CSV table of C-alpha atoms in Angstrom, one decimal:
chain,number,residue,atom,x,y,z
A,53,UNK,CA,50.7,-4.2,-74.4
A,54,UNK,CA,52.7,-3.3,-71.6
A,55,UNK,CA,52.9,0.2,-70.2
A,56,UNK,CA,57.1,-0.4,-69.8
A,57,UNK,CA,57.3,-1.5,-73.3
A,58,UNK,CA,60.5,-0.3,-74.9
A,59,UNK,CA,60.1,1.3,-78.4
A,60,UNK,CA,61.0,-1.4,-81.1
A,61,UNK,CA,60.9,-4.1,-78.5
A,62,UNK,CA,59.3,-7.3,-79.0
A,63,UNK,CA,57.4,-8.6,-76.0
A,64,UNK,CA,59.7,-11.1,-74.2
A,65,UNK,CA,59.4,-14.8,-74.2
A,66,UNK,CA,58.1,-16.5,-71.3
A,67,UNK,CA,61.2,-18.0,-69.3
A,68,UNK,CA,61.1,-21.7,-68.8
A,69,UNK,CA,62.7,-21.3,-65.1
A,70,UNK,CA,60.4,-18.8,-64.2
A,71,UNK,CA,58.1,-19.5,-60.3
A,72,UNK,CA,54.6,-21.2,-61.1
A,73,UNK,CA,51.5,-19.0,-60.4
A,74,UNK,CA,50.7,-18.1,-57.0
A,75,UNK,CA,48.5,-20.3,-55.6
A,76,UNK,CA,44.7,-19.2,-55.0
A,77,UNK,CA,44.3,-18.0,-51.7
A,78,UNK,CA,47.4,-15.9,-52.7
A,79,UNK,CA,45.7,-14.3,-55.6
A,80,UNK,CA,42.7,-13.9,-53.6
A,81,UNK,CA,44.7,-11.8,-50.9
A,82,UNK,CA,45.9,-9.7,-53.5
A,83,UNK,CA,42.7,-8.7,-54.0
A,84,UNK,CA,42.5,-7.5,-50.7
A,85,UNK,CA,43.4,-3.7,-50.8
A,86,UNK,CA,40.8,-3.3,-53.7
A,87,UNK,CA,37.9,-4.7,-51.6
A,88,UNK,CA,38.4,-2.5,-48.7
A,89,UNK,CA,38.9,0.6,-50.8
A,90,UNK,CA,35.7,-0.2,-52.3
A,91,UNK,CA,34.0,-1.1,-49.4
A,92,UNK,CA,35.1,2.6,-47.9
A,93,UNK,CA,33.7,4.4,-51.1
A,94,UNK,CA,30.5,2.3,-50.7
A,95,UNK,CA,29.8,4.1,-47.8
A,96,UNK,CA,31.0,7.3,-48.8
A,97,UNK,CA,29.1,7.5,-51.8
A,98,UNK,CA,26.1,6.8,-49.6
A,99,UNK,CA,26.7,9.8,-47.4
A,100,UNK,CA,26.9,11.5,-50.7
A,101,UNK,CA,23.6,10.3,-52.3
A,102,UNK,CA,21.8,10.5,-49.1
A,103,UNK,CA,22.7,13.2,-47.7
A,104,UNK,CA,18.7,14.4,-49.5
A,105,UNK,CA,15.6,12.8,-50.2
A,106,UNK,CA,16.1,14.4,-53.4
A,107,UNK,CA,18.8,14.2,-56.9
A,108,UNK,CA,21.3,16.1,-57.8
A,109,UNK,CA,19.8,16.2,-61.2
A,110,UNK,CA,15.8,16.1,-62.8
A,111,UNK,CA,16.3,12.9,-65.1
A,112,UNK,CA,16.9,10.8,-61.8
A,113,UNK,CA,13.1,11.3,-61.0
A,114,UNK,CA,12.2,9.6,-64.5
A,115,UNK,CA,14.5,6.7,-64.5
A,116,UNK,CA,13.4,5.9,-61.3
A,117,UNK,CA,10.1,5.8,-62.3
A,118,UNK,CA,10.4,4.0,-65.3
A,119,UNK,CA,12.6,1.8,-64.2
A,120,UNK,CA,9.4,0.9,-61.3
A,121,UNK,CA,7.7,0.7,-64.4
A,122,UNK,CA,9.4,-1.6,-67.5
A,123,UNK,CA,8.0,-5.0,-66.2
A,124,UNK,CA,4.5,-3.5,-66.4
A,125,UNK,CA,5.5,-1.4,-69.9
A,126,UNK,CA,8.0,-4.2,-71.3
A,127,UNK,CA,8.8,-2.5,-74.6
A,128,UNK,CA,6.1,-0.7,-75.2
A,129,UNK,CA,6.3,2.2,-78.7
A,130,UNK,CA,3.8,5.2,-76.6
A,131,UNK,CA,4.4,7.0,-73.7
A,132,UNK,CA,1.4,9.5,-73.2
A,133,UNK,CA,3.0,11.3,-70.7
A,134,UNK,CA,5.0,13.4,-73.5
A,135,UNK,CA,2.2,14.5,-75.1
A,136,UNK,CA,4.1,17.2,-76.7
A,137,UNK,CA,7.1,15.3,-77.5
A,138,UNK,CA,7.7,12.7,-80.7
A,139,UNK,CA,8.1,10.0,-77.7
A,140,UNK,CA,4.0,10.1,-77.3
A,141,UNK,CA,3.3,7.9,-80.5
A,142,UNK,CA,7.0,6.9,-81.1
A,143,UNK,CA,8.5,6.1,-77.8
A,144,UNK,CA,12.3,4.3,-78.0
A,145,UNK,CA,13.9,3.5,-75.1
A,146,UNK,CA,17.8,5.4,-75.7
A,147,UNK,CA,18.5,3.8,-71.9
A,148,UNK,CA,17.2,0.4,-72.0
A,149,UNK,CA,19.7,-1.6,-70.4
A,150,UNK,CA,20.2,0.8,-68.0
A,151,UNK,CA,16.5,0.6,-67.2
A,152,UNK,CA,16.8,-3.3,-67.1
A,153,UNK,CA,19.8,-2.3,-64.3
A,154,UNK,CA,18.1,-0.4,-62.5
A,155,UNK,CA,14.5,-2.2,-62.4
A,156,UNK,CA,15.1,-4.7,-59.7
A,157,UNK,CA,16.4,-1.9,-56.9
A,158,UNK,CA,13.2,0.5,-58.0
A,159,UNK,CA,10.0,-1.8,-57.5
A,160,UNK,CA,9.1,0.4,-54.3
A,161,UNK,CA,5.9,2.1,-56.0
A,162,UNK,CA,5.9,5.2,-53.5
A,163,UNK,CA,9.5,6.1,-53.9
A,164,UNK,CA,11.6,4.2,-56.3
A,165,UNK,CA,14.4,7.1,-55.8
A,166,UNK,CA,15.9,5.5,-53.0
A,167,UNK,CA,16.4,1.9,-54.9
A,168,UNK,CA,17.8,3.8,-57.6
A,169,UNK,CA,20.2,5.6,-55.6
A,170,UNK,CA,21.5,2.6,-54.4
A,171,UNK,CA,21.7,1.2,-58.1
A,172,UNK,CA,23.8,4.1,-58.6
A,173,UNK,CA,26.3,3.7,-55.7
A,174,UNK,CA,26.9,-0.2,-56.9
A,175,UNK,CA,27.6,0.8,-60.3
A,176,UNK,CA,30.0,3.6,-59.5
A,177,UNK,CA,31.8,1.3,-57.9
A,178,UNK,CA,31.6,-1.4,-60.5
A,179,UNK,CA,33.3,1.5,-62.9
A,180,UNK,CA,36.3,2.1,-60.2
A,181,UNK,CA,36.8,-1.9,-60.4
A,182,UNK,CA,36.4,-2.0,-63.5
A,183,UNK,CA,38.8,0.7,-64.0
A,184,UNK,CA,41.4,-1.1,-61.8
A,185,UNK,CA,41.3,-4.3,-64.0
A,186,UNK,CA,42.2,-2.4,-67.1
A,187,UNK,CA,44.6,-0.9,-65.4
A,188,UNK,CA,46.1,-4.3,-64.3
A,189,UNK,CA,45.3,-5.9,-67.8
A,190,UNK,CA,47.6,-3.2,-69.5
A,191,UNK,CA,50.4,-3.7,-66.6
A,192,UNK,CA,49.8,0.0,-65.1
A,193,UNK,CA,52.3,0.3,-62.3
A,194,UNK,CA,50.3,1.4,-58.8
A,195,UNK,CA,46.8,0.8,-60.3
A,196,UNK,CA,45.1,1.3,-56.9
A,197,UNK,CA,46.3,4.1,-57.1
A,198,UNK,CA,45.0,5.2,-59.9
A,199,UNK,CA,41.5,4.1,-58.8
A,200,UNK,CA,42.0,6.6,-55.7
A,201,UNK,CA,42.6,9.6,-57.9
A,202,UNK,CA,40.1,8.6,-60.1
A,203,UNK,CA,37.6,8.6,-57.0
A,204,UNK,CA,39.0,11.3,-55.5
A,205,UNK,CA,40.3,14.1,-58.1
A,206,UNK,CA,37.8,15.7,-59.9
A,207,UNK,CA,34.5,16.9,-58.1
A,208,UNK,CA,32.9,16.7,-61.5
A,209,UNK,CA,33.8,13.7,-62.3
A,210,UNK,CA,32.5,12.4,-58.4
A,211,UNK,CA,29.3,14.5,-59.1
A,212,UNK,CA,28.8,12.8,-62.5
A,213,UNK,CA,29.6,9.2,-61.5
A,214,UNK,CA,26.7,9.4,-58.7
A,215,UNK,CA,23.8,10.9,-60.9
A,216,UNK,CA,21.2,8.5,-61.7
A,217,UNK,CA,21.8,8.5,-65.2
A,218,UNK,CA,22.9,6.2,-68.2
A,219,UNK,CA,26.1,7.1,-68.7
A,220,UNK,CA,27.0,5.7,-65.5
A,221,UNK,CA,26.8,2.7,-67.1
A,222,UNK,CA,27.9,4.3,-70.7
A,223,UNK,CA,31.5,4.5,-68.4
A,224,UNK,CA,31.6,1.0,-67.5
A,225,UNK,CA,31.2,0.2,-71.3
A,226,UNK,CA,33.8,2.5,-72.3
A,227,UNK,CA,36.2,1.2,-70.2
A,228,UNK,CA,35.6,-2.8,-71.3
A,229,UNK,CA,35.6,-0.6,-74.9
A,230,UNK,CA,39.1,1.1,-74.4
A,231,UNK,CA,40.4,-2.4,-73.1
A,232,UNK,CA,39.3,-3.8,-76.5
A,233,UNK,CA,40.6,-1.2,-78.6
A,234,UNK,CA,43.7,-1.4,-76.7
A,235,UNK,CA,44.1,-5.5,-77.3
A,236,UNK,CA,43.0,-4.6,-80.6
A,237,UNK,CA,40.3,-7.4,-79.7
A,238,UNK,CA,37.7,-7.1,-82.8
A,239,UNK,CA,34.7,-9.0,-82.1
A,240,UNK,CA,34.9,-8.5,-78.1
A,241,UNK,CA,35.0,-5.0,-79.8
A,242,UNK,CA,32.1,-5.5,-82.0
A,243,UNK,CA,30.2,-7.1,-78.8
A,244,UNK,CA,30.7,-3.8,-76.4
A,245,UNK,CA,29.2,-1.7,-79.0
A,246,UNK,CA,26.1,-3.8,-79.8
A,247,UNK,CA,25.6,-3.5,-76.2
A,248,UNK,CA,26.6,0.4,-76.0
A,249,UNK,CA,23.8,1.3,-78.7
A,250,UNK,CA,21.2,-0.3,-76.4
A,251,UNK,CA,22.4,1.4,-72.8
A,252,UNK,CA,22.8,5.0,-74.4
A,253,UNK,CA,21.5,7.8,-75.7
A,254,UNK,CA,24.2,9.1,-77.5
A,255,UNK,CA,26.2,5.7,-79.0
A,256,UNK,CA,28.2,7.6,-81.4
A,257,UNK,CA,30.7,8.2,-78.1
A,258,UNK,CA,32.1,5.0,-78.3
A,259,UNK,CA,32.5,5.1,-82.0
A,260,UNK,CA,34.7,9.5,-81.6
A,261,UNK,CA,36.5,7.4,-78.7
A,262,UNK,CA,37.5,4.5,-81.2
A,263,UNK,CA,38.6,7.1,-83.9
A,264,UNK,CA,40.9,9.0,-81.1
A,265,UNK,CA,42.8,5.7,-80.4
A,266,UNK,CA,43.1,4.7,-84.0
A,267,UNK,CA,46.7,5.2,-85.5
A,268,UNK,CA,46.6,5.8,-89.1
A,269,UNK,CA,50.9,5.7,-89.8
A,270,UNK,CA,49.9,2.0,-88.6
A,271,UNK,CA,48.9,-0.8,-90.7
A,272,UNK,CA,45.0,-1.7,-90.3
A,273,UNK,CA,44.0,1.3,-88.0
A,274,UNK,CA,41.2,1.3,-89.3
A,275,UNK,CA,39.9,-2.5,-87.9
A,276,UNK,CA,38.5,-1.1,-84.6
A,277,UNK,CA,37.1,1.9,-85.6
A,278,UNK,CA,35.3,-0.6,-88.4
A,279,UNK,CA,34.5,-3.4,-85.7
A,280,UNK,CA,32.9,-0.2,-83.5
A,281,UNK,CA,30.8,1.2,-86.4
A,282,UNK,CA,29.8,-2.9,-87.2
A,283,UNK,CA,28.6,-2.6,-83.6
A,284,UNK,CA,26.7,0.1,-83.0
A,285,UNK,CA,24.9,-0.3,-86.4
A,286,UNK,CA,23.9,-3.8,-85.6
A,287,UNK,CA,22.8,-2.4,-82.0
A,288,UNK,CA,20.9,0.4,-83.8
A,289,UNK,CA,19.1,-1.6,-86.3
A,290,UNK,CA,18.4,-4.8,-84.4
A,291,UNK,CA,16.6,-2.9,-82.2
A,292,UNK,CA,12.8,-3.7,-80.7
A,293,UNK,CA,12.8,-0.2,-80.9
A,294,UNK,CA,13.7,0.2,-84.2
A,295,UNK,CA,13.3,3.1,-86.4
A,296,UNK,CA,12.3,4.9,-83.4
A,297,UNK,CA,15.4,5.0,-81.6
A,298,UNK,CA,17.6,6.5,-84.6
A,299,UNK,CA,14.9,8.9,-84.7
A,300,UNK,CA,15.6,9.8,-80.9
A,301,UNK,CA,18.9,10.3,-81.5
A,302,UNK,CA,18.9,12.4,-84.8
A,303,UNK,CA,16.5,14.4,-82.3
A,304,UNK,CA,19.1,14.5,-79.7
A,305,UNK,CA,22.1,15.8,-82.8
A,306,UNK,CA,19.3,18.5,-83.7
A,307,UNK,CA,19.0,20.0,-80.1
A,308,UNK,CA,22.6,20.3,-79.1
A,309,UNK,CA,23.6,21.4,-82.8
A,310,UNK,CA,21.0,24.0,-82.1
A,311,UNK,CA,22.1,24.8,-78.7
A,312,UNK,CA,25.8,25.5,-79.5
A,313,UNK,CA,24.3,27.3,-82.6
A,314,UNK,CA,22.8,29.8,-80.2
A,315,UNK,CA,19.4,28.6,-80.5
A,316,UNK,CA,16.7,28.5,-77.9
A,317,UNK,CA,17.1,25.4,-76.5
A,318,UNK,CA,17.9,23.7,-73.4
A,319,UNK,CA,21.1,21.5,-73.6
A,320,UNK,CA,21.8,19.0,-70.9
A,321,UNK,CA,24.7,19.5,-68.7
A,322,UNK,CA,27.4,17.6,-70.6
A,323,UNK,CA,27.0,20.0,-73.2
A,324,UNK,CA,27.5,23.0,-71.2
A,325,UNK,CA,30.6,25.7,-71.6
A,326,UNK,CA,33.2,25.8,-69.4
A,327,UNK,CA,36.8,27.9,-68.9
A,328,UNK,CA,40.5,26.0,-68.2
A,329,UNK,CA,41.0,28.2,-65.2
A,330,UNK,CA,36.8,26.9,-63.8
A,331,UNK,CA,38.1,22.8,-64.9
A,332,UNK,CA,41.0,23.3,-63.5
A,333,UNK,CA,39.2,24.5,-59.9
A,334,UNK,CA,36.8,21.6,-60.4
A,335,UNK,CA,39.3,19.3,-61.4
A,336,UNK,CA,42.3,19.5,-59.2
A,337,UNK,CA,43.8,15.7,-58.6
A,338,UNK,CA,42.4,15.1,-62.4
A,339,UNK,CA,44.4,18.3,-63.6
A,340,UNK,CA,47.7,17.1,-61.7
A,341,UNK,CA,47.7,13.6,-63.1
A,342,UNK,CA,47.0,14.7,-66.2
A,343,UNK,CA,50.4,16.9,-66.2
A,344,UNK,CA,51.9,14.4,-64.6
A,345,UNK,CA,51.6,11.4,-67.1
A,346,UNK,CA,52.4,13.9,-70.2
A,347,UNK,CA,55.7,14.8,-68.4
A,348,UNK,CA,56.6,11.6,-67.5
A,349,UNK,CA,55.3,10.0,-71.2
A,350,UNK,CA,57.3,12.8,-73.3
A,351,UNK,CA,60.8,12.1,-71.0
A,352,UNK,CA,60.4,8.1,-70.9
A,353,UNK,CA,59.6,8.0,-74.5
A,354,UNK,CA,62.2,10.7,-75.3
A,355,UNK,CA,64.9,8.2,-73.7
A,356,UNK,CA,63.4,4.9,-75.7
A,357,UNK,CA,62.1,3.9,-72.8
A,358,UNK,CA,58.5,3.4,-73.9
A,359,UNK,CA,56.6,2.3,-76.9
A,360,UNK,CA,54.8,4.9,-78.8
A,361,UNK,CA,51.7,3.0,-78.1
A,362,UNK,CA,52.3,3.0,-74.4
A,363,UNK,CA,52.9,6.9,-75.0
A,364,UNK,CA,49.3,7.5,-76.7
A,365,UNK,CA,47.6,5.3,-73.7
């Protein structure tokens, strides 16, 4: 699907006098301007992360540490350190490939913080490449552009992307996701979410964010909000963890239903309240683009100009 895709329009045919591919060294310099922009936010992000010994958040502390742990723990069902917690008999790992990620950088037994910190750098930056080769997969005019604002717009977003914290990696998987949904690739589909049932604690992201790209006017919108659910369930169930981790997450549902029902619980961040006027403070560049591509989406499309999928992306 092409982002200049004309409503109605089927995609052209390849032209038979059209120049042959570039040849390597030329792709490879094409590549250039991405490498140095990552290179820059490498050691940017470093500043950021080191500019403490400490985290920007508590949970870094135990990922760190567990991670130093897992090739002593492997997958083990107890974790006595929770002894008030259903994790002290019936421990699932919500995070485990996350953990896996993160083990080789934390086998420093005095501080594994720092190896996970660096962890943490290489992955946000994974999820800014990442985000560029959607971008170029789905023929996104500018898309290192995109990948600026995206590293550069929202301080909550920046703060978010450099916690040591799963869904770090839950972003990287949502992006390979949305690329499949996009394609309308099922089994790649059904892959990611397998995957995405293992690396998070709350899996039932990917399966809302499948459901707010399905198109029900559309014949078969419901194939990659089925291949999704296929997914996770598989991930869920064939599981070393398994019954344990479903009853993790029904744990997690409880405590932020609770929370948002007033009760006396503490939510995690991502669940906190917030105001337009405080987002739009802490979310400038991500604010403006946002207007931006609505504006330009409702004219373009307005004119024929654009496909109504193009217009939903």
């Amino acid at each position: 699907m092409s982002f200049n895709a004309r409503a109605g329009e089927a995609p052209a045919a390849p032209d038979a006098g059209e120049a042959p591919a570039a040849p390597t060294w030329v792709r490879w310099a094409r590549r250039v301007p991405l490498a140095l922009v990552l290179a820059y936010f490498f050691f940017a992000f470093d500043g950021i992360l080191f500019l403490n010994q400490g985290a920007a958040e508590r949970d870094a502390f135990f990922h760190a540490r567990y991670a130093q742990m897992l090739p002593e723990r492997g997958l083990s069902r107890e974790f006595r350190w929770t002894q008030c917690s259903v994790w002290k008999d019936h421990f699932a790992d919500k995070d485990f490939w996350y953990h896996v990620y993160l083990a080789p950088f934390c086998q420093d037994v005095r501080e594994p913080l720092v190896g996970a910190k660096l962890a943490t750098n290489l992955l946000a930056l994974i999820v800014l490449a990442l985000f560029y080769v959607v971008l170029l997969r789905l023929r996104a005019p500018l898309p290192l552009l995109w990948v600026l604002l995206l590293a550069t717009g929202s301080g909550m977003f920046l703060l978010r992307l450099l916690m040591v914290r799963s869904h770090v990696l839950s972003i990287a998987l949502m992006l390979l996701a949305v690329l499949a949904l996009l394609k309308d690739r099922f089994w790649p589909c059904v892959a990611i979410a397998f995957v995405y049932a293992w690396s998070y604690s709350f899996p039932v992201a990917m399966l809302i964010t499948a459901l707010a790209f399905a198109t029900p006017p559309h014949g078969g919108w419901w194939r990659m909000p089925a291949a999704t659910a296929v997914g996770l369930a598989a991930g869920l169930v064939l599981n070393p963890y398994f019954p344990d981790n479903v009853r993790t997450l029904w744990v997690v549902v409880n405590v932020a239903i609770g929370g948002f029902a007033g009760g006396q619980v503490e939510l995690a961040s991502e669940f906190g309240r917030t105001n337009v006027l405080q987002w739009l403070l802490q979310n400038p560049g991500a604010a403006v683009a946002l207007l931006a591509s609505v504006v330009c989406a409702w004219r373009l499309r307005r004119r024929g100009k654009l496909s109504q999928e193009s217009a939903a992306v």
